[in-house]
Structure formats: C-alpha cells, structure tokens
Coordinates of C-alpha atoms in Angstrom, one line a residue:
X1 CA 48.0 195.4 167.0
X2 CA 51.2 194.6 165.1
X3 CA 51.1 191.4 163.3
X4 CA 53.3 188.4 163.4
X5 CA 55.0 185.8 165.6
X6 CA 56.2 184.1 167.5
X7 CA 55.7 185.1 167.3
X8 CA 56.7 183.0 167.8
X9 CA 58.5 179.5 166.4
X10 CA 61.4 180.0 164.0
X11 CA 62.7 176.8 162.5
X12 CA 65.9 175.8 160.6
X13 CA 66.1 172.5 158.9
X14 CA 68.0 169.9 160.9
X15 CA 68.7 167.9 157.7
X16 CA 71.7 169.7 156.3
X17 CA 74.9 168.8 154.5
X18 CA 78.1 170.6 153.5
X19 CA 77.0 170.6 149.9
X20 CA 73.7 172.4 150.5
X21 CA 73.0 176.1 150.3
X22 CA 71.2 178.2 152.8
X23 CA 68.0 180.1 151.8
X24 CA 66.1 182.7 153.7
X25 CA 62.3 182.4 153.5
X26 CA 60.7 185.8 154.3
X27 CA 56.9 186.6 154.6
X28 CA 56.1 189.6 152.4
X29 CA 53.1 190.6 154.6
X30 CA 51.2 193.3 152.7
X31 CA 52.6 192.1 149.4
X32 CA 51.5 188.5 149.7
X33 CA 54.5 186.5 148.6
X34 CA 56.8 184.2 150.3
X35 CA 60.3 185.4 149.3
X36 CA 63.1 182.9 148.8
X37 CA 66.5 184.6 149.2
X38 CA 69.9 182.9 148.6
X39 CA 72.2 183.7 151.6
X40 CA 75.3 183.1 149.5
X41 CA 74.1 185.6 146.9
X42 CA 73.1 188.1 149.7
X43 CA 76.6 188.2 151.2
X44 CA 78.2 188.6 147.8
X45 CA 79.4 192.3 147.9
X46 CA 78.2 193.1 144.4
X47 CA 74.6 192.3 145.5
X48 CA 74.6 194.5 148.6
X49 CA 71.7 196.9 148.7
X50 CA 70.0 195.2 145.7
X51 CA 67.3 192.6 145.3
X52 CA 69.6 190.4 143.3
X53 CA 69.7 187.6 146.0
X54 CA 66.0 187.0 145.7
X55 CA 65.6 183.7 143.9
X56 CA 61.8 183.5 143.7
X57 CA 58.5 184.8 145.1
X58 CA 55.8 182.3 145.8
X59 CA 52.1 183.1 146.1
X60 CA 50.5 182.1 149.3
X61 CA 47.0 182.0 147.9
X62 CA 45.4 181.8 144.4
X63 CA 44.6 185.1 142.8
X64 CA 41.1 186.5 143.0
X65 CA 39.3 186.0 139.7
X66 CA 40.0 189.6 138.7
X67 CA 43.7 189.0 139.1
X68 CA 44.1 190.6 142.5
X69 CA 46.8 189.1 144.7
X70 CA 45.4 187.6 148.0
X71 CA 47.0 186.7 151.3
X72 CA 48.4 188.1 154.4
X73 CA 51.6 186.1 155.2
X74 CA 53.0 187.0 158.6
X75 CA 54.5 183.9 160.2
X76 CA 55.9 180.6 159.1
X77 CA 57.4 177.3 160.2
X78 CA 59.4 174.7 158.2
X79 CA 58.9 171.0 158.4
X80 CA 61.5 168.7 160.0
X81 CA 62.9 167.6 156.7
X82 CA 63.0 171.1 155.3
X83 CA 60.7 170.1 152.4
X84 CA 57.5 171.9 153.4
X85 CA 56.8 175.3 154.7
X86 CA 53.6 176.3 156.6
X87 CA 52.8 180.0 156.1
X88 CA 50.4 181.7 158.4
X89 CA 48.1 184.1 156.5
X90 CA 47.0 186.2 159.5
X91 CA 43.7 187.2 158.0
X92 CA 43.4 184.5 155.4
X93 CA 43.2 185.0 151.6
X94 CA 42.3 188.7 151.7
X95 CA 43.1 191.7 149.5
X96 CA 45.3 193.9 151.8
X97 CA 44.1 197.1 150.1
X98 CA 40.4 196.4 150.7
X99 CA 40.6 194.5 154.0
X100 CA 41.7 197.2 156.5
X101 CA 39.9 195.4 159.3
X102 CA 41.2 193.0 161.9
X103 CA 39.8 189.6 162.7
X104 CA 39.9 187.8 159.4
X105 CA 39.7 184.0 159.4
X106 CA 43.2 182.6 159.8
X107 CA 44.6 180.3 157.1
X108 CA 47.7 178.3 156.7
X109 CA 49.2 178.0 153.3
X110 CA 51.2 174.7 152.7
X111 CA 54.0 175.1 150.2
X112 CA 56.6 172.8 148.7
X113 CA 60.0 174.3 149.5
X114 CA 61.8 173.0 146.4
X115 CA 59.1 174.7 144.3
X116 CA 59.4 177.8 146.3
X117 CA 63.2 178.0 145.6
X118 CA 62.8 177.4 141.9
X119 CA 63.2 180.7 139.9
X120 CA 61.0 179.3 137.2
X121 CA 58.1 179.5 139.7
X122 CA 58.7 183.2 140.5
X123 CA 55.4 185.0 141.1
X124 CA 53.3 181.9 140.6
X125 CA 51.3 179.6 142.8
X126 CA 53.1 176.5 141.6
X127 CA 54.6 175.8 145.1
X128 CA 51.2 176.1 146.8
X129 CA 49.8 172.7 147.8
X130 CA 46.7 173.4 149.9
X131 CA 45.3 175.6 152.6
X132 CA 44.5 174.7 156.2
X133 CA 41.9 176.6 158.2
X134 CA 43.3 177.8 161.5
X135 CA 40.1 177.2 163.5
X136 CA 39.9 180.9 164.5
X137 CA 40.5 184.5 163.6
X138 CA 43.7 186.6 163.4
X139 CA 46.0 183.5 163.3
X140 CA 49.6 184.3 164.3
X141 CA 51.7 182.0 166.5
X142 CA 52.6 178.6 165.2
X143 CA 54.4 175.6 166.7
X144 CA 55.3 172.4 164.8
X145 CA 54.4 169.0 166.3
X146 CA 55.2 165.7 164.5
X147 CA 51.6 165.4 163.1
X148 CA 50.0 168.7 164.0
X149 CA 50.4 172.5 164.0
X150 CA 49.6 174.5 167.1
X151 CA 48.1 177.8 166.2
X152 CA 47.5 180.9 168.3
X153 CA 44.4 182.8 167.1
X154 CA 44.9 186.4 168.3
X155 CA 41.6 188.0 167.4
X156 CA 37.9 187.4 166.9
X157 CA 35.5 187.9 164.0
X158 CA 36.2 191.3 162.5
X159 CA 37.6 192.6 165.8
X160 CA 41.2 193.0 167.1
X161 CA 40.0 192.1 170.6
X162 CA 38.2 188.9 171.7
X163 CA 40.8 186.2 171.0
X164 CA 41.4 183.3 173.4
X165 CA 41.8 180.1 171.3
X166 CA 44.8 177.9 170.7
X167 CA 44.0 175.3 168.1
X168 CA 45.6 172.0 167.0
X169 CA 45.5 171.3 163.3
X170 CA 46.3 168.0 161.6
X171 CA 49.1 168.5 159.2
X172 CA 48.0 165.9 156.7
X173 CA 44.3 166.5 156.5
X174 CA 43.8 170.0 157.9
X175 CA 41.3 168.7 160.5
X176 CA 40.7 170.6 163.7
X177 CA 41.8 168.1 166.3
X178 CA 41.6 170.2 169.5
X179 CA 41.0 173.7 170.9
X180 CA 42.3 175.1 174.2
X181 CA 40.4 178.1 175.5
X182 CA 42.5 180.5 177.6
X183 CA 40.9 181.9 180.7
X184 CA 39.4 185.4 180.4
X185 CA 40.1 188.4 182.6
X186 CA 43.1 190.1 184.1
X187 CA 43.4 192.5 187.1
X188 CA 40.4 194.9 186.7
X189 CA 38.6 192.9 184.1
X190 CA 36.6 190.0 185.5
X191 CA 34.6 189.1 182.3
X192 CA 31.9 187.3 184.1
X193 CA 29.6 187.4 181.1
X194 CA 32.0 185.2 179.1
X195 CA 32.4 181.9 180.8
X196 CA 35.2 179.6 179.5
X197 CA 34.8 177.2 177.8
X198 CA 32.1 178.8 175.8
X199 CA 28.7 177.1 176.2
X200 CA 25.2 178.0 175.2
X201 CA 23.8 180.6 175.4
X202 CA 27.3 182.1 175.4
X203 CA 29.7 181.9 172.6
X204 CA 32.5 183.8 170.9
X205 CA 32.4 187.5 171.8
X206 CA 30.7 190.0 169.5
X207 CA 30.6 193.8 169.2
X208 CA 34.1 194.3 170.6
X209 CA 36.6 196.9 169.6
X210 CA 37.7 196.8 166.0
X211 CA 41.1 198.3 166.8
X212 CA 43.5 198.6 169.7
X213 CA 44.5 200.4 171.8
X214 CA 41.6 201.0 174.1
X215 CA 41.1 201.2 177.9
X216 CA 38.4 198.4 177.7
X217 CA 40.9 195.8 176.6
X218 CA 42.1 193.4 179.3
X219 CA 39.3 190.8 179.3
X220 CA 40.6 188.7 176.4
X221 CA 44.2 187.4 176.2
X222 CA 44.5 187.7 172.4
X223 CA 47.4 185.2 172.1
X224 CA 50.2 186.2 169.8
X225 CA 53.4 184.2 169.5
X226 CA 53.7 180.6 170.7
X227 CA 56.7 178.6 172.0
X228 CA 57.2 175.1 173.2
X229 CA 59.1 174.6 176.5
X230 CA 60.3 171.4 178.2
X231 CA 60.7 170.9 181.9
X232 CA 63.5 168.9 183.5
X233 CA 61.1 166.0 184.2
X234 CA 60.2 165.7 180.5
X235 CA 57.0 167.6 180.5
X236 CA 56.1 169.7 177.5
X237 CA 54.3 173.1 177.8
X238 CA 53.0 175.6 175.2
X239 CA 53.7 179.2 176.1
X240 CA 51.5 181.9 174.7
X241 CA 52.4 185.6 174.6
X242 CA 49.1 187.4 175.4
X243 CA 49.0 191.0 174.1
X244 CA 45.5 191.7 175.5
X245 CA 46.3 190.8 179.1
X246 CA 50.0 191.6 179.4
X247 CA 51.0 188.1 180.4
X248 CA 52.1 184.7 179.2
X249 CA 49.9 181.6 179.4
X250 CA 51.4 178.2 180.4
X251 CA 49.5 175.3 178.8
X252 CA 50.0 171.6 179.5
X253 CA 50.6 170.0 176.1
X254 CA 49.8 166.6 177.5
X255 CA 46.4 167.7 178.7
X256 CA 45.7 169.5 175.5
X257 CA 46.5 166.4 173.4
X258 CA 44.0 164.5 175.6
X259 CA 41.3 167.0 174.5
X260 CA 41.2 169.1 177.6
X261 CA 39.9 172.6 176.6
X262 CA 41.1 174.0 179.9
X263 CA 44.7 172.8 179.6
X264 CA 46.0 176.3 180.6
X265 CA 47.6 175.8 184.0
X266 CA 49.0 179.3 184.8
X267 CA 49.8 182.9 183.8
X268 CA 53.0 184.9 184.2
X269 CA 52.7 188.7 184.3
X270 CA 55.0 190.6 181.9
X271 CA 56.1 194.2 181.4
X272 CA 53.7 195.1 178.6
X273 CA 52.2 193.6 175.5
X274 CA 54.1 190.4 175.1
X275 CA 54.3 189.5 171.4
X276 CA 57.3 187.6 170.1
X277 CA 58.3 184.5 172.1
X278 CA 60.8 181.6 171.6
X279 CA 62.5 178.9 173.5
X280 CA 66.1 177.9 174.0
X281 CA 67.3 174.8 172.1
X282 CA 66.9 172.6 175.2
X283 CA 63.5 174.0 175.9
X284 CA 64.4 174.9 179.5
X285 CA 63.9 178.6 179.1
X286 CA 61.3 180.6 177.2
X287 CA 62.1 184.2 176.2
X288 CA 59.5 186.8 175.7
X289 CA 59.6 190.2 173.8
X290 CA 57.6 192.8 175.7
X291 CA 56.4 194.6 172.6
X292 CA 53.3 196.8 172.2
X293 CA 50.4 197.3 174.5
X294 CA 46.9 196.7 173.1
X295 CA 45.3 198.7 175.9
X296 CA 47.2 202.0 175.5
X297 CA 49.6 203.7 173.1
X298 CA 52.9 202.5 174.5
X299 CA 55.5 199.9 173.8
X300 CA 57.9 197.9 176.0
X301 CA 61.6 197.9 176.0
X302 CA 62.6 194.6 177.6
X303 CA 62.8 190.8 177.1
X304 CA 61.8 188.4 179.8
X305 CA 63.3 185.0 180.5
X306 CA 61.0 182.4 182.0
X307 CA 62.2 179.2 183.7
X308 CA 60.0 176.4 182.4
X309 CA 60.4 174.3 185.6
X310 CA 59.2 177.1 187.7
X311 CA 56.4 178.1 185.3
X312 CA 55.1 174.5 185.1
X313 CA 55.0 174.3 188.9
X314 CA 53.1 177.6 189.1
X315 CA 55.8 179.4 191.0
X316 CA 55.5 183.2 191.4
X317 CA 59.1 183.7 190.4
X318 CA 59.0 182.0 187.0
X319 CA 60.3 185.1 185.3
X320 CA 63.9 184.8 186.3
X321 CA 65.4 187.7 184.3
X322 CA 64.3 190.9 182.6
X323 CA 66.7 192.7 180.2
X324 CA 66.5 196.2 178.8
X325 CA 67.1 196.1 175.1
X326 CA 67.7 198.7 172.3
X327 CA 68.4 201.6 174.7
X328 CA 70.1 202.6 177.9
X329 CA 67.1 204.8 178.9
X330 CA 64.5 202.8 180.9
X331 CA 61.9 205.2 179.7
X332 CA 62.5 204.9 176.0
X333 CA 60.1 202.6 174.1
X334 CA 62.0 200.3 171.8
X335 CA 59.3 197.7 171.0
X336 CA 61.2 194.4 170.8
X337 CA 59.4 191.9 168.5
X338 CA 60.3 188.5 167.0
X339 CA 63.3 187.2 168.8
X340 CA 65.4 184.1 168.2
X341 CA 68.1 182.1 170.0
X342 CA 71.4 181.0 168.6
X343 CA 71.8 177.2 168.0
X344 CA 74.2 176.9 171.0
X345 CA 71.6 178.6 173.3
X346 CA 74.0 181.3 174.3
X347 CA 72.6 184.5 172.7
X348 CA 69.3 186.0 172.0
X349 CA 68.7 188.1 168.8
X350 CA 66.2 190.9 169.4
X351 CA 64.9 193.2 166.7
X352 CA 63.7 196.5 168.2
X353 CA 61.0 198.0 166.0
X354 CA 60.9 201.6 167.3
X355 CA 64.6 201.8 168.0
X356 CA 65.5 200.5 164.5
X357 CA 68.3 198.4 166.0
X358 CA 69.0 194.8 166.9
X359 CA 70.1 193.7 170.4
X360 CA 72.4 190.7 171.1
X361 CA 71.7 189.4 174.6
X362 CA 74.0 187.0 176.5
X363 CA 71.7 184.5 178.1
X364 CA 74.2 183.4 180.8
X365 CA 74.8 187.0 181.8
X366 CA 71.1 187.7 181.9
X367 CA 70.4 184.7 184.2
X368 CA 73.3 185.9 186.5
X369 CA 71.6 189.3 186.9
X370 CA 74.5 191.1 185.1
X371 CA 74.4 193.5 182.2
X372 CA 73.5 191.2 179.3
X373 CA 73.0 193.3 176.2
X374 CA 76.5 192.7 174.7
X375 CA 75.9 194.4 171.4
X376 CA 73.5 196.9 169.8
X377 CA 73.5 197.0 166.0
X378 CA 71.9 200.0 164.3
X379 CA 70.0 199.4 161.1
X380 CA 69.3 201.9 158.3
X381 CA 67.7 202.3 154.9
X382 CA 69.0 204.0 151.8
X383 CA 65.8 206.2 151.6
X384 CA 66.3 207.5 155.1
X385 CA 63.1 206.0 156.5
X386 CA 63.3 204.1 159.8
X387 CA 64.4 200.4 159.4
X388 CA 61.6 199.1 161.7
X389 CA 63.1 195.5 162.2
X390 CA 60.6 192.9 163.1
X391 CA 61.6 189.3 162.3
X392 CA 64.8 187.3 163.1
X393 CA 66.4 183.9 162.5
X394 CA 69.8 182.4 162.9
X395 CA 71.7 180.1 160.6
X396 CA 72.3 176.6 161.8
X397 CA 76.1 177.2 162.2
X398 CA 75.4 180.3 164.3
X399 CA 77.4 182.6 162.0
X400 CA 74.6 184.9 160.7
X401 CA 71.4 186.4 162.0
X402 CA 68.9 187.5 159.4
X403 CA 66.5 190.3 160.1
X404 CA 63.4 191.5 158.2
X405 CA 62.3 195.1 158.4
X406 CA 60.7 198.1 156.7
X407 CA 57.7 200.2 157.4
X408 CA 54.6 199.4 155.5
X409 CA 53.8 201.8 152.7
X410 CA 51.2 202.3 150.0
X411 CA 50.7 201.2 147.4
X412 CA 51.2 197.7 148.9
X413 CA 52.3 196.5 145.5
X414 CA 55.7 198.3 146.1
X415 CA 58.5 196.0 147.3
X416 CA 59.8 198.3 150.0
X417 CA 61.0 195.7 152.6
X418 CA 64.6 194.8 153.5
X419 CA 66.4 191.8 154.9
X420 CA 69.6 192.5 156.8
X421 CA 72.3 189.9 157.3
X422 CA 74.3 190.4 160.5
X423 CA 77.7 188.7 161.2
X424 CA 77.3 187.4 164.8
X425 CA 81.1 187.4 165.4
X426 CA 81.8 191.0 164.3
X427 CA 78.3 192.3 165.1
X428 CA 78.2 194.1 161.8
X429 CA 75.6 194.2 159.0
X430 CA 77.4 192.5 156.1
X431 CA 74.6 192.4 153.6
X432 CA 71.3 194.1 152.9
X433 CA 68.7 192.7 150.5
X434 CA 66.1 195.2 149.2
X435 CA 62.7 194.6 147.6
X436 CA 61.5 192.0 150.1
X437 CA 57.7 192.4 150.4
X438 CA 55.9 195.3 152.0
X439 CA 56.2 195.5 155.8
X440 CA 57.8 192.0 156.0
X441 CA 57.5 190.0 159.2
X442 CA 58.9 186.6 160.1
X443 CA 61.7 184.6 158.5
X444 CA 63.0 181.0 158.5
X445 CA 66.1 179.3 157.1
X446 CA 66.3 176.2 155.0
X447 CA 69.1 174.3 153.4
X448 CA 68.5 172.5 150.1

C-alpha cells in the first residue's frame, strides 16, 4: 500500500500578514526529515532545479544510539496559529532500511515551527518537542480539532491488512480519548469471525497478509486519508478513505466525541482504492482520490465528489460527480493521490502518481456534469526518471500549488525527492526544488 494522506488534511495557517513569508513543509518519508523550504527562494530563477531554497531539515525522532536516523514521516497538519506542526510517522520511530514491514506502531511527532524554520537547527532534533502515540498501527490520515487530533490507523500489527480504527488523541497530553471501530466486511467478505467492536475472546486480527495486493483483502477497511465535512444543518462528519474495502466511511463526529465506538453511520462505494481525501473550505463537499487497489494490482484514474448532506442522510446518490484525471483514456491507470482544494473552493489540485502529471479540476463544472479537468500539467525530472507526484498544497492566496514527488530509491540516505511549484494562473511549473527527502509525501504551508 502506498503511504500517506489524506490523506488526507492539508492545512495553511490562517494567521498571516503581508510582512510574513511562506514556507513549504514537506515530509521526507524514507529520509526521515521534515523539510522547510522558502517559497520566495524557490521561485527565484537562480535557484531553479537546485536545493538552495531548503532552509532547514528537522528530525522527526531522536537518533538511535548508534546514530541511525529514525522515523517515517508521511503526513502532517499545522496548528491553527501556525506555531506547531504534527508529523505522522506512519510506522513510528523506525529505521527505514531495516523495517521493510508494514504495520508499525504509528507515532505523531510534535515540532515547533519556528525552530523547524531556523537554519541553525538544520539536521537536528531541536524542533522536536514530544511524541504522541497514534493508538494503532500504520497511522496515516490526520484531522485537527481544537483540542484533539483524529488519526486514521490504516494497518495492524506487522501486517498491511487488518486496520479499522480511527483514534482521537489529546493534543496537550497525548492521551487516547476515544476510538471508533469501522465495520468489517464488504461485498463478498462477511468477516463473521471479527465482531465489531472487538470483545473477548476476539481482538485485533492476527496472521493476516503482510503485503497487499491479495485476493483475500476486503474484510478490513484499512482507513487511509481523513477529511472533515459539514452538513447544511451544522452537523460535522469525519470521512475516511478505505483502501481495503474500496469505499468511504461516514462517521458522526458528535457521536464519536460522546465515546460511541460505533459512530460510523454509512459507507459510500468508490471506483477503487480510495486514498487521498479532502474537503472544500465550506465543508459541504468531500473529494476523494481513487488511487491504488489493495486487493489487486491496479490503480484508479478518477476523483469522486461526495455531497455531505446526502452522505450524512445515508442517501444512495451521495457521490454526485466522478471525474477522469490525468488521461483521456478511461482504461489508463493514473493513480491520483493526495489532492487539495484552492482557498476559494473552485478548483481541485490532483497529483497523478503513475501519469506523472497534475490535474486541475473545476469543481463547478464537475458538479454540473461537464468536462471538468481544465488543465493537465506534466512533471519531469532532470535524471529522466518518472516524477511520481504524490502530495499537494495551495498557498493561502491561491496563486501557487506545491507538489511533492519522486520515486523512492536506495540508499534511502540520498535526497532524491523534488518539490514543484505550479503557477495556478498560467498552469506552468515555475520552480523545482531538488533534494527534498526520499520518496516525499505530503506537504503543508505556513507563514511566519
């Protein structure tokens, strides 16, 4: 299973001023740093196709006692004031060379943003404040609440299959405040031997598949990205992109915050392997990237738009639009991943991993049933390897989209990742930052 977000929730600081500068925070993934990149320096022509815009690299875990770097940063979310960043270590504080397994214990690294941005802290743990346990395995999706983090745990102990837990973690203390257990089963997979919620003599699944794909998958939802939607009556709902069951869960946030472990109120079938997920600024629509199947070796090529009012009411027609992205061929597998929405809610930015391009989708056209992919921007690398874009974020003024990309390569110590800056008016790549991690995933933007 590909690793990252949605997942997932991509946050820009709301507390900005004209005098502030914009920084890109990018998760280095296999090279476990959080990269801080100056956007101003990135779009300076002299720095194009160089790592010069990188201000600092912050460790997301303390080194092992023998000096080995640890961590698996895949996703992140920034606090409301822009001062703290929560980085999701998908498999915890692991050595990426030694741990080739799935199902490591998820961990959230809490870092001070000002220290992350300080060049004097480059390649140190000076910005790291503490770690929070995710309450599960294979942590990925993350949503920010005023006092808690909502975390999707996509896997189970040392297996890629077997995940069904959404956890609520206190931001101040790290305490596990609540757990929602998603229902098990999908068409053809009844899972009678695993009742939910788990109760003795049953418990978290064991002896499941180490790796996907596999024809046996389909019992466990394996939640990837998370998004928070709002209905017109003020209700709030958590949406989970489930790669194991090819659907999206609808979870009542109100019931979850009351301690209801069965707060999931519905499922919405998707094309295949939903992974990345985000919401429009008003929360009325949730947009899902149909990425890669965990059951078979194939990827999707569409994004789905879900109406929150219909989803919260359990309507069969909650998916109100499906848009082909990255290709004109409905048979080509483009693998859309971590998408984002412009601040005005008009456009969706979609990185397509296998197509090595980025789609710009007009939301109004999509909802009207018209051709909605208004631009398709190819990405390339100087070394001729595929760009493999994965993460995306949009500046608060809507001017730029930033995209992470690059295939993972060994040794993992090599900084082979790229970040691309796209001008959303001209639909052109106007800057490329090299040397950003190894197989980098999600990004966020801060102004300080």
